[in-house]
């Protein structure tokens, strides 16, 4: 089972029941997110051998971040949108309501509303994607980290669409095409993105409130990045609105992801 080519297949409905640590010869598993010809099965494989010690340490620990708490301060319509986006924060509910237009976040299109802040160095954002008032079946709401607010910037994203499928999106370098994959889902999920160096790790919390890393990849990023909440209607000139609950943005302190500190967990 040590070889990357040897994949552990399972039905996605059983994902949260899998004890990845029980599989021999590997310590960290990442969802490969390769759908098998309509079979409804997905694959898990050992994390790439090139993963940095810091990134692997963070995956092993999955513990609360201890760094400085940050606030979302800006709203930007990225790319071409016909209806300006908007955002409000309800302090009593600790929830953001974000409304956005945009053709899509896919391939050569990056058109959406982004509520964000700028951060230098390692950072984590997490939130629960609550209600989604969708304009179409592919309307999406989620967490994003990107090199800038330019439409051609490199980025990583984890969120949910109108059907509550979990969606992963990424553009590994500026001017490349955005690619992505989906996992089946039925309900709101708490989600997280961790950035350590040029590695982004996307995680979701299961019904047991335990975090599960579902993707890690290298994204070409400057030391300063924009991190926040993204909403895209995928229906031009129509908006979609999403509620993000318990949004938390924190710098990652070295103790949150270092290899040495992970060895005891």
PDB file of C-alpha atoms in Angstrom:
ATOM      1  CA  UNK A   1       0.000   0.000   0.000  1.00  0.00           C
ATOM      2  CA  UNK A   2       3.078   2.231   0.148  1.00  0.00           C
ATOM      3  CA  UNK A   3       3.088   2.953  -3.595  1.00  0.00           C
ATOM      4  CA  UNK A   4       1.244   6.021  -4.780  1.00  0.00           C
ATOM      5  CA  UNK A   5      -0.248   3.991  -7.606  1.00  0.00           C
ATOM      6  CA  UNK A   6      -2.005   1.645  -5.185  1.00  0.00           C
ATOM      7  CA  UNK A   7      -5.204   3.488  -4.335  1.00  0.00           C
ATOM      8  CA  UNK A   8      -7.679   2.833  -1.566  1.00  0.00           C
ATOM      9  CA  UNK A   9     -11.159   3.050  -3.089  1.00  0.00           C
ATOM     10  CA  UNK A  10     -14.291   3.694  -1.095  1.00  0.00           C
ATOM     11  CA  UNK A  11     -17.747   5.111  -1.562  1.00  0.00           C
ATOM     12  CA  UNK A  12     -17.812   8.821  -0.758  1.00  0.00           C
ATOM     13  CA  UNK A  13     -20.714   8.258   1.650  1.00  0.00           C
ATOM     14  CA  UNK A  14     -18.297   6.226   3.793  1.00  0.00           C
ATOM     15  CA  UNK A  15     -15.571   8.885   3.702  1.00  0.00           C
ATOM     16  CA  UNK A  16     -15.950  10.057   7.253  1.00  0.00           C
ATOM     17  CA  UNK A  17     -15.998   6.495   8.594  1.00  0.00           C
ATOM     18  CA  UNK A  18     -12.526   5.739   7.221  1.00  0.00           C
ATOM     19  CA  UNK A  19      -9.712   5.581   9.766  1.00  0.00           C
ATOM     20  CA  UNK A  20      -6.846   6.653   7.522  1.00  0.00           C
ATOM     21  CA  UNK A  21      -4.282   5.963  10.252  1.00  0.00           C
ATOM     22  CA  UNK A  22      -5.174   2.273  10.170  1.00  0.00           C
ATOM     23  CA  UNK A  23      -3.827   1.888   6.624  1.00  0.00           C
ATOM     24  CA  UNK A  24      -0.200   0.673   6.842  1.00  0.00           C
ATOM     25  CA  UNK A  25       2.944   2.348   5.559  1.00  0.00           C
ATOM     26  CA  UNK A  26       1.584   5.882   5.323  1.00  0.00           C
ATOM     27  CA  UNK A  27       1.007   8.651   7.830  1.00  0.00           C
ATOM     28  CA  UNK A  28      -0.962  11.242   5.879  1.00  0.00           C
ATOM     29  CA  UNK A  29      -3.576  10.720   3.221  1.00  0.00           C
ATOM     30  CA  UNK A  30      -4.895  13.267   0.754  1.00  0.00           C
ATOM     31  CA  UNK A  31      -7.975  12.803  -1.374  1.00  0.00           C
ATOM     32  CA  UNK A  32      -6.845  12.315  -4.936  1.00  0.00           C
ATOM     33  CA  UNK A  33     -10.342  13.392  -6.076  1.00  0.00           C
ATOM     34  CA  UNK A  34     -10.340  11.280  -9.198  1.00  0.00           C
ATOM     35  CA  UNK A  35     -13.877  10.266 -10.045  1.00  0.00           C
ATOM     36  CA  UNK A  36     -14.054   6.825 -11.591  1.00  0.00           C
ATOM     37  CA  UNK A  37     -16.197   6.961 -14.727  1.00  0.00           C
ATOM     38  CA  UNK A  38     -19.493   7.708 -13.035  1.00  0.00           C
ATOM     39  CA  UNK A  39     -19.043   4.954 -10.458  1.00  0.00           C
ATOM     40  CA  UNK A  40     -19.483   7.381  -7.597  1.00  0.00           C
ATOM     41  CA  UNK A  41     -16.179   6.208  -6.095  1.00  0.00           C
ATOM     42  CA  UNK A  42     -13.198   8.343  -5.295  1.00  0.00           C
ATOM     43  CA  UNK A  43      -9.624   7.592  -4.350  1.00  0.00           C
ATOM     44  CA  UNK A  44      -7.281   8.212  -1.467  1.00  0.00           C
ATOM     45  CA  UNK A  45      -3.523   8.003  -1.828  1.00  0.00           C
ATOM     46  CA  UNK A  46      -0.409   8.746   0.223  1.00  0.00           C
ATOM     47  CA  UNK A  47       0.623  12.377   0.221  1.00  0.00           C
ATOM     48  CA  UNK A  48       3.345  13.321  -2.303  1.00  0.00           C
ATOM     49  CA  UNK A  49       6.853  12.461  -1.175  1.00  0.00           C
ATOM     50  CA  UNK A  50       7.827  16.048  -1.933  1.00  0.00           C
ATOM     51  CA  UNK A  51       5.571  17.523   0.734  1.00  0.00           C
ATOM     52  CA  UNK A  52       7.425  19.855   3.049  1.00  0.00           C
ATOM     53  CA  UNK A  53       7.938  18.844   6.719  1.00  0.00           C
ATOM     54  CA  UNK A  54       6.000  21.944   7.758  1.00  0.00           C
ATOM     55  CA  UNK A  55       3.010  21.040   5.617  1.00  0.00           C
ATOM     56  CA  UNK A  56       3.016  17.426   6.755  1.00  0.00           C
ATOM     57  CA  UNK A  57       3.288  18.512  10.366  1.00  0.00           C
ATOM     58  CA  UNK A  58       0.246  20.722   9.928  1.00  0.00           C
ATOM     59  CA  UNK A  59      -1.711  17.855   8.365  1.00  0.00           C
ATOM     60  CA  UNK A  60      -0.834  15.510  11.192  1.00  0.00           C
ATOM     61  CA  UNK A  61      -1.857  17.914  13.897  1.00  0.00           C
ATOM     62  CA  UNK A  62      -5.012  19.611  12.565  1.00  0.00           C
ATOM     63  CA  UNK A  63      -5.114  21.583  15.804  1.00  0.00           C
ATOM     64  CA  UNK A  64      -6.496  25.082  16.457  1.00  0.00           C
ATOM     65  CA  UNK A  65      -4.282  27.899  15.210  1.00  0.00           C
ATOM     66  CA  UNK A  66      -2.664  30.035  17.887  1.00  0.00           C
ATOM     67  CA  UNK A  67      -1.504  33.012  15.817  1.00  0.00           C
ATOM     68  CA  UNK A  68      -2.941  36.513  15.597  1.00  0.00           C
ATOM     69  CA  UNK A  69      -6.624  36.790  14.706  1.00  0.00           C
ATOM     70  CA  UNK A  70      -7.332  38.881  11.598  1.00  0.00           C
ATOM     71  CA  UNK A  71     -10.425  40.647  10.273  1.00  0.00           C
ATOM     72  CA  UNK A  72     -11.803  40.708   6.747  1.00  0.00           C
ATOM     73  CA  UNK A  73     -11.516  44.318   5.647  1.00  0.00           C
ATOM     74  CA  UNK A  74     -12.141  44.616   1.893  1.00  0.00           C
ATOM     75  CA  UNK A  75     -14.688  43.677  -0.746  1.00  0.00           C
ATOM     76  CA  UNK A  76     -13.637  43.313  -4.380  1.00  0.00           C
ATOM     77  CA  UNK A  77     -15.458  42.267  -7.535  1.00  0.00           C
ATOM     78  CA  UNK A  78     -12.811  40.132  -9.216  1.00  0.00           C
ATOM     79  CA  UNK A  79     -12.893  39.851 -13.005  1.00  0.00           C
ATOM     80  CA  UNK A  80     -15.974  40.821 -15.016  1.00  0.00           C
ATOM     81  CA  UNK A  81     -19.226  41.066 -13.079  1.00  0.00           C
ATOM     82  CA  UNK A  82     -22.399  42.790 -14.234  1.00  0.00           C
ATOM     83  CA  UNK A  83     -23.996  43.238 -10.810  1.00  0.00           C
ATOM     84  CA  UNK A  84     -21.774  44.726  -8.088  1.00  0.00           C
ATOM     85  CA  UNK A  85     -21.334  42.471  -5.096  1.00  0.00           C
ATOM     86  CA  UNK A  86     -22.052  43.327  -1.471  1.00  0.00           C
ATOM     87  CA  UNK A  87     -21.281  42.021   2.004  1.00  0.00           C
ATOM     88  CA  UNK A  88     -22.583  42.588   5.526  1.00  0.00           C
ATOM     89  CA  UNK A  89     -21.408  41.283   8.886  1.00  0.00           C
ATOM     90  CA  UNK A  90     -23.863  40.399  11.658  1.00  0.00           C
ATOM     91  CA  UNK A  91     -21.881  40.652  14.874  1.00  0.00           C
ATOM     92  CA  UNK A  92     -24.582  39.060  17.034  1.00  0.00           C
ATOM     93  CA  UNK A  93     -24.701  35.971  14.795  1.00  0.00           C
ATOM     94  CA  UNK A  94     -20.999  36.081  13.902  1.00  0.00           C
ATOM     95  CA  UNK A  95     -21.956  35.639  10.263  1.00  0.00           C
ATOM     96  CA  UNK A  96     -21.080  37.234   6.930  1.00  0.00           C
ATOM     97  CA  UNK A  97     -23.708  37.521   4.196  1.00  0.00           C
ATOM     98  CA  UNK A  98     -22.070  37.872   0.796  1.00  0.00           C
ATOM     99  CA  UNK A  99     -23.834  38.531  -2.514  1.00  0.00           C
ATOM    100  CA  UNK A 100     -22.028  38.052  -5.804  1.00  0.00           C
ATOM    101  CA  UNK A 101     -22.428  37.862  -9.569  1.00  0.00           C
ATOM    102  CA  UNK A 102     -19.954  36.354 -12.027  1.00  0.00           C
ATOM    103  CA  UNK A 103     -19.793  33.868 -14.870  1.00  0.00           C
ATOM    104  CA  UNK A 104     -17.679  31.286 -13.045  1.00  0.00           C
ATOM    105  CA  UNK A 105     -14.469  30.420 -11.225  1.00  0.00           C
ATOM    106  CA  UNK A 106     -13.270  27.916 -13.776  1.00  0.00           C
ATOM    107  CA  UNK A 107     -10.865  27.543 -16.695  1.00  0.00           C
ATOM    108  CA  UNK A 108     -10.025  31.099 -17.870  1.00  0.00           C
ATOM    109  CA  UNK A 109     -12.898  32.732 -15.947  1.00  0.00           C
ATOM    110  CA  UNK A 110     -12.423  34.231 -12.494  1.00  0.00           C
ATOM    111  CA  UNK A 111     -15.485  36.428 -11.962  1.00  0.00           C
ATOM    112  CA  UNK A 112     -16.876  36.663  -8.437  1.00  0.00           C
ATOM    113  CA  UNK A 113     -17.239  38.773  -5.304  1.00  0.00           C
ATOM    114  CA  UNK A 114     -14.443  38.459  -2.759  1.00  0.00           C
ATOM    115  CA  UNK A 115     -14.525  39.605   0.887  1.00  0.00           C
ATOM    116  CA  UNK A 116     -10.935  39.482   2.026  1.00  0.00           C
ATOM    117  CA  UNK A 117      -7.884  40.741   3.839  1.00  0.00           C
ATOM    118  CA  UNK A 118      -4.192  40.736   2.925  1.00  0.00           C
ATOM    119  CA  UNK A 119      -1.829  38.527   4.934  1.00  0.00           C
ATOM    120  CA  UNK A 120       1.880  37.882   4.817  1.00  0.00           C
ATOM    121  CA  UNK A 121       3.213  34.442   5.667  1.00  0.00           C
ATOM    122  CA  UNK A 122       1.462  31.300   6.953  1.00  0.00           C
ATOM    123  CA  UNK A 123      -2.266  31.749   7.497  1.00  0.00           C
ATOM    124  CA  UNK A 124      -5.491  29.805   8.071  1.00  0.00           C
ATOM    125  CA  UNK A 125      -9.070  30.656   7.173  1.00  0.00           C
ATOM    126  CA  UNK A 126     -12.030  28.550   8.233  1.00  0.00           C
ATOM    127  CA  UNK A 127     -15.807  28.948   8.195  1.00  0.00           C
ATOM    128  CA  UNK A 128     -19.070  27.094   7.847  1.00  0.00           C
ATOM    129  CA  UNK A 129     -20.877  27.656   4.559  1.00  0.00           C
ATOM    130  CA  UNK A 130     -24.464  28.181   5.685  1.00  0.00           C
ATOM    131  CA  UNK A 131     -27.462  29.122   3.548  1.00  0.00           C
ATOM    132  CA  UNK A 132     -26.885  29.485  -0.196  1.00  0.00           C
ATOM    133  CA  UNK A 133     -29.513  31.411  -2.174  1.00  0.00           C
ATOM    134  CA  UNK A 134     -28.378  30.186  -5.571  1.00  0.00           C
ATOM    135  CA  UNK A 135     -29.104  31.538  -9.037  1.00  0.00           C
ATOM    136  CA  UNK A 136     -28.172  28.285 -10.731  1.00  0.00           C
ATOM    137  CA  UNK A 137     -27.028  24.718 -10.021  1.00  0.00           C
ATOM    138  CA  UNK A 138     -23.347  25.681 -10.174  1.00  0.00           C
ATOM    139  CA  UNK A 139     -23.535  28.789  -7.991  1.00  0.00           C
ATOM    140  CA  UNK A 140     -20.742  28.549  -5.454  1.00  0.00           C
ATOM    141  CA  UNK A 141     -19.662  29.899  -2.091  1.00  0.00           C
ATOM    142  CA  UNK A 142     -16.450  29.136  -0.281  1.00  0.00           C
ATOM    143  CA  UNK A 143     -13.049  30.042   1.071  1.00  0.00           C
ATOM    144  CA  UNK A 144     -10.299  31.334  -1.190  1.00  0.00           C
ATOM    145  CA  UNK A 145      -6.650  32.248  -0.945  1.00  0.00           C
ATOM    146  CA  UNK A 146      -5.097  33.964  -3.963  1.00  0.00           C
ATOM    147  CA  UNK A 147      -1.955  35.820  -4.881  1.00  0.00           C
ATOM    148  CA  UNK A 148      -3.905  39.003  -5.587  1.00  0.00           C
ATOM    149  CA  UNK A 149      -7.350  40.234  -6.593  1.00  0.00           C
ATOM    150  CA  UNK A 150      -6.370  40.257 -10.251  1.00  0.00           C
ATOM    151  CA  UNK A 151      -8.510  37.909 -12.334  1.00  0.00           C
ATOM    152  CA  UNK A 152      -5.472  35.972 -13.575  1.00  0.00           C
ATOM    153  CA  UNK A 153      -3.924  35.392 -10.132  1.00  0.00           C
ATOM    154  CA  UNK A 154      -2.973  31.949  -8.833  1.00  0.00           C
ATOM    155  CA  UNK A 155      -5.314  30.619  -6.132  1.00  0.00           C
ATOM    156  CA  UNK A 156      -6.803  27.797  -4.134  1.00  0.00           C
ATOM    157  CA  UNK A 157     -10.441  27.364  -3.077  1.00  0.00           C
ATOM    158  CA  UNK A 158     -12.690  25.018  -1.126  1.00  0.00           C
ATOM    159  CA  UNK A 159     -16.440  25.561  -0.942  1.00  0.00           C
ATOM    160  CA  UNK A 160     -19.879  24.230  -1.773  1.00  0.00           C
ATOM    161  CA  UNK A 161     -22.178  24.698  -4.727  1.00  0.00           C
ATOM    162  CA  UNK A 162     -25.962  24.964  -4.881  1.00  0.00           C
ATOM    163  CA  UNK A 163     -26.316  21.194  -4.572  1.00  0.00           C
ATOM    164  CA  UNK A 164     -24.060  21.153  -1.496  1.00  0.00           C
ATOM    165  CA  UNK A 165     -21.298  19.293  -3.299  1.00  0.00           C
ATOM    166  CA  UNK A 166     -17.885  20.151  -1.890  1.00  0.00           C
ATOM    167  CA  UNK A 167     -15.807  21.842  -4.582  1.00  0.00           C
ATOM    168  CA  UNK A 168     -12.034  22.205  -4.828  1.00  0.00           C
ATOM    169  CA  UNK A 169     -10.578  24.743  -7.270  1.00  0.00           C
ATOM    170  CA  UNK A 170      -7.005  25.778  -7.983  1.00  0.00           C
ATOM    171  CA  UNK A 171      -4.805  27.722 -10.371  1.00  0.00           C
ATOM    172  CA  UNK A 172      -1.208  26.808  -9.726  1.00  0.00           C
ATOM    173  CA  UNK A 173       0.434  29.756 -11.499  1.00  0.00           C
ATOM    174  CA  UNK A 174      -0.621  33.171 -12.763  1.00  0.00           C
ATOM    175  CA  UNK A 175      -2.299  33.062 -16.182  1.00  0.00           C
ATOM    176  CA  UNK A 176      -2.863  29.296 -15.955  1.00  0.00           C
ATOM    177  CA  UNK A 177      -6.348  27.767 -16.170  1.00  0.00           C
ATOM    178  CA  UNK A 178      -8.435  27.079 -13.071  1.00  0.00           C
ATOM    179  CA  UNK A 179      -9.044  23.367 -12.519  1.00  0.00           C
ATOM    180  CA  UNK A 180     -11.099  21.581  -9.913  1.00  0.00           C
ATOM    181  CA  UNK A 181     -12.962  18.582  -8.575  1.00  0.00           C
ATOM    182  CA  UNK A 182     -16.072  17.785  -6.546  1.00  0.00           C
ATOM    183  CA  UNK A 183     -17.068  15.535  -3.676  1.00  0.00           C
ATOM    184  CA  UNK A 184     -20.665  14.599  -3.010  1.00  0.00           C
ATOM    185  CA  UNK A 185     -22.316  16.374  -0.103  1.00  0.00           C
ATOM    186  CA  UNK A 186     -25.706  16.962   1.445  1.00  0.00           C
ATOM    187  CA  UNK A 187     -25.347  19.547   4.209  1.00  0.00           C
ATOM    188  CA  UNK A 188     -23.353  22.619   5.286  1.00  0.00           C
ATOM    189  CA  UNK A 189     -19.747  21.822   6.069  1.00  0.00           C
ATOM    190  CA  UNK A 190     -17.086  23.583   8.077  1.00  0.00           C
ATOM    191  CA  UNK A 191     -14.091  24.154   5.826  1.00  0.00           C
ATOM    192  CA  UNK A 192     -10.522  25.314   6.135  1.00  0.00           C
ATOM    193  CA  UNK A 193      -7.572  26.443   4.023  1.00  0.00           C
ATOM    194  CA  UNK A 194      -4.042  26.490   5.444  1.00  0.00           C
ATOM    195  CA  UNK A 195      -1.211  28.242   3.646  1.00  0.00           C
ATOM    196  CA  UNK A 196       2.379  27.358   4.602  1.00  0.00           C
ATOM    197  CA  UNK A 197       4.940  28.596   2.085  1.00  0.00           C
ATOM    198  CA  UNK A 198       3.766  27.545  -1.362  1.00  0.00           C
ATOM    199  CA  UNK A 199       1.589  24.704  -0.039  1.00  0.00           C
ATOM    200  CA  UNK A 200      -2.165  25.024   0.353  1.00  0.00           C
ATOM    201  CA  UNK A 201      -4.027  22.393   2.358  1.00  0.00           C
ATOM    202  CA  UNK A 202      -7.821  22.205   2.179  1.00  0.00           C
ATOM    203  CA  UNK A 203      -9.725  20.414   4.945  1.00  0.00           C
ATOM    204  CA  UNK A 204     -13.325  19.779   5.930  1.00  0.00           C
ATOM    205  CA  UNK A 205     -14.816  18.789   9.279  1.00  0.00           C
ATOM    206  CA  UNK A 206     -16.854  15.617   9.520  1.00  0.00           C
ATOM    207  CA  UNK A 207     -20.008  15.046  11.553  1.00  0.00           C
ATOM    208  CA  UNK A 208     -17.744  14.199  14.500  1.00  0.00           C
ATOM    209  CA  UNK A 209     -16.190  17.701  14.250  1.00  0.00           C
ATOM    210  CA  UNK A 210     -12.837  16.111  13.412  1.00  0.00           C
ATOM    211  CA  UNK A 211     -10.859  17.727  10.602  1.00  0.00           C
ATOM    212  CA  UNK A 212      -9.925  15.741   7.505  1.00  0.00           C
ATOM    213  CA  UNK A 213      -7.402  17.023   4.952  1.00  0.00           C
ATOM    214  CA  UNK A 214      -8.865  16.499   1.479  1.00  0.00           C
ATOM    215  CA  UNK A 215      -6.312  18.185  -0.756  1.00  0.00           C
ATOM    216  CA  UNK A 216      -2.791  19.576  -0.662  1.00  0.00           C
ATOM    217  CA  UNK A 217      -0.893  21.093  -3.554  1.00  0.00           C
ATOM    218  CA  UNK A 218       1.792  23.606  -4.417  1.00  0.00           C
ATOM    219  CA  UNK A 219       0.522  27.020  -5.588  1.00  0.00           C
ATOM    220  CA  UNK A 220       2.901  29.729  -6.829  1.00  0.00           C
ATOM    221  CA  UNK A 221       2.296  32.558  -4.336  1.00  0.00           C
ATOM    222  CA  UNK A 222       3.982  35.743  -3.140  1.00  0.00           C
ATOM    223  CA  UNK A 223       4.651  36.130   0.563  1.00  0.00           C
ATOM    224  CA  UNK A 224       1.606  38.452   0.729  1.00  0.00           C
ATOM    225  CA  UNK A 225      -1.721  36.962  -0.338  1.00  0.00           C
ATOM    226  CA  UNK A 226      -5.419  37.811  -0.271  1.00  0.00           C
ATOM    227  CA  UNK A 227      -7.543  35.446   1.809  1.00  0.00           C
ATOM    228  CA  UNK A 228     -11.297  35.485   2.325  1.00  0.00           C
ATOM    229  CA  UNK A 229     -14.807  34.500   1.199  1.00  0.00           C
ATOM    230  CA  UNK A 230     -15.851  34.054  -2.426  1.00  0.00           C
ATOM    231  CA  UNK A 231     -19.333  33.971  -3.969  1.00  0.00           C
ATOM    232  CA  UNK A 232     -20.045  33.414  -7.667  1.00  0.00           C
ATOM    233  CA  UNK A 233     -23.533  33.082  -9.138  1.00  0.00           C
ATOM    234  CA  UNK A 234     -22.311  31.473 -12.410  1.00  0.00           C
ATOM    235  CA  UNK A 235     -25.345  33.152 -14.021  1.00  0.00           C
ATOM    236  CA  UNK A 236     -24.335  36.478 -15.623  1.00  0.00           C
ATOM    237  CA  UNK A 237     -26.322  39.505 -14.446  1.00  0.00           C
ATOM    238  CA  UNK A 238     -27.908  37.519 -11.608  1.00  0.00           C
ATOM    239  CA  UNK A 239     -26.582  37.361  -8.071  1.00  0.00           C
ATOM    240  CA  UNK A 240     -26.334  34.584  -5.522  1.00  0.00           C
ATOM    241  CA  UNK A 241     -26.136  35.119  -1.770  1.00  0.00           C
ATOM    242  CA  UNK A 242     -24.387  32.943   0.805  1.00  0.00           C
ATOM    243  CA  UNK A 243     -24.043  33.062   4.581  1.00  0.00           C
ATOM    244  CA  UNK A 244     -20.675  32.229   6.142  1.00  0.00           C
ATOM    245  CA  UNK A 245     -20.838  31.375   9.838  1.00  0.00           C
ATOM    246  CA  UNK A 246     -18.088  31.609  12.474  1.00  0.00           C
ATOM    247  CA  UNK A 247     -15.464  32.902  10.059  1.00  0.00           C
ATOM    248  CA  UNK A 248     -11.963  32.801  11.525  1.00  0.00           C
ATOM    249  CA  UNK A 249      -8.766  34.071   9.914  1.00  0.00           C
ATOM    250  CA  UNK A 250      -5.542  33.575  11.858  1.00  0.00           C
ATOM    251  CA  UNK A 251      -1.859  33.729  11.219  1.00  0.00           C
ATOM    252  CA  UNK A 252      -0.240  30.336  11.720  1.00  0.00           C
ATOM    253  CA  UNK A 253       2.468  30.416  14.368  1.00  0.00           C
ATOM    254  CA  UNK A 254       5.493  28.111  13.829  1.00  0.00           C
ATOM    255  CA  UNK A 255       4.214  25.820  16.588  1.00  0.00           C
ATOM    256  CA  UNK A 256       1.004  25.275  14.616  1.00  0.00           C
ATOM    257  CA  UNK A 257       2.710  23.423  11.798  1.00  0.00           C
ATOM    258  CA  UNK A 258       6.330  22.588  12.665  1.00  0.00           C
ATOM    259  CA  UNK A 259       7.532  19.027  12.205  1.00  0.00           C
ATOM    260  CA  UNK A 260       9.107  18.937  15.652  1.00  0.00           C
ATOM    261  CA  UNK A 261       5.892  19.898  17.419  1.00  0.00           C
ATOM    262  CA  UNK A 262       3.856  17.380  15.442  1.00  0.00           C
ATOM    263  CA  UNK A 263       5.811  14.396  16.624  1.00  0.00           C
ATOM    264  CA  UNK A 264       4.050  14.334  19.968  1.00  0.00           C
ATOM    265  CA  UNK A 265       0.499  14.387  18.589  1.00  0.00           C
TER     266      UNK A 265
END
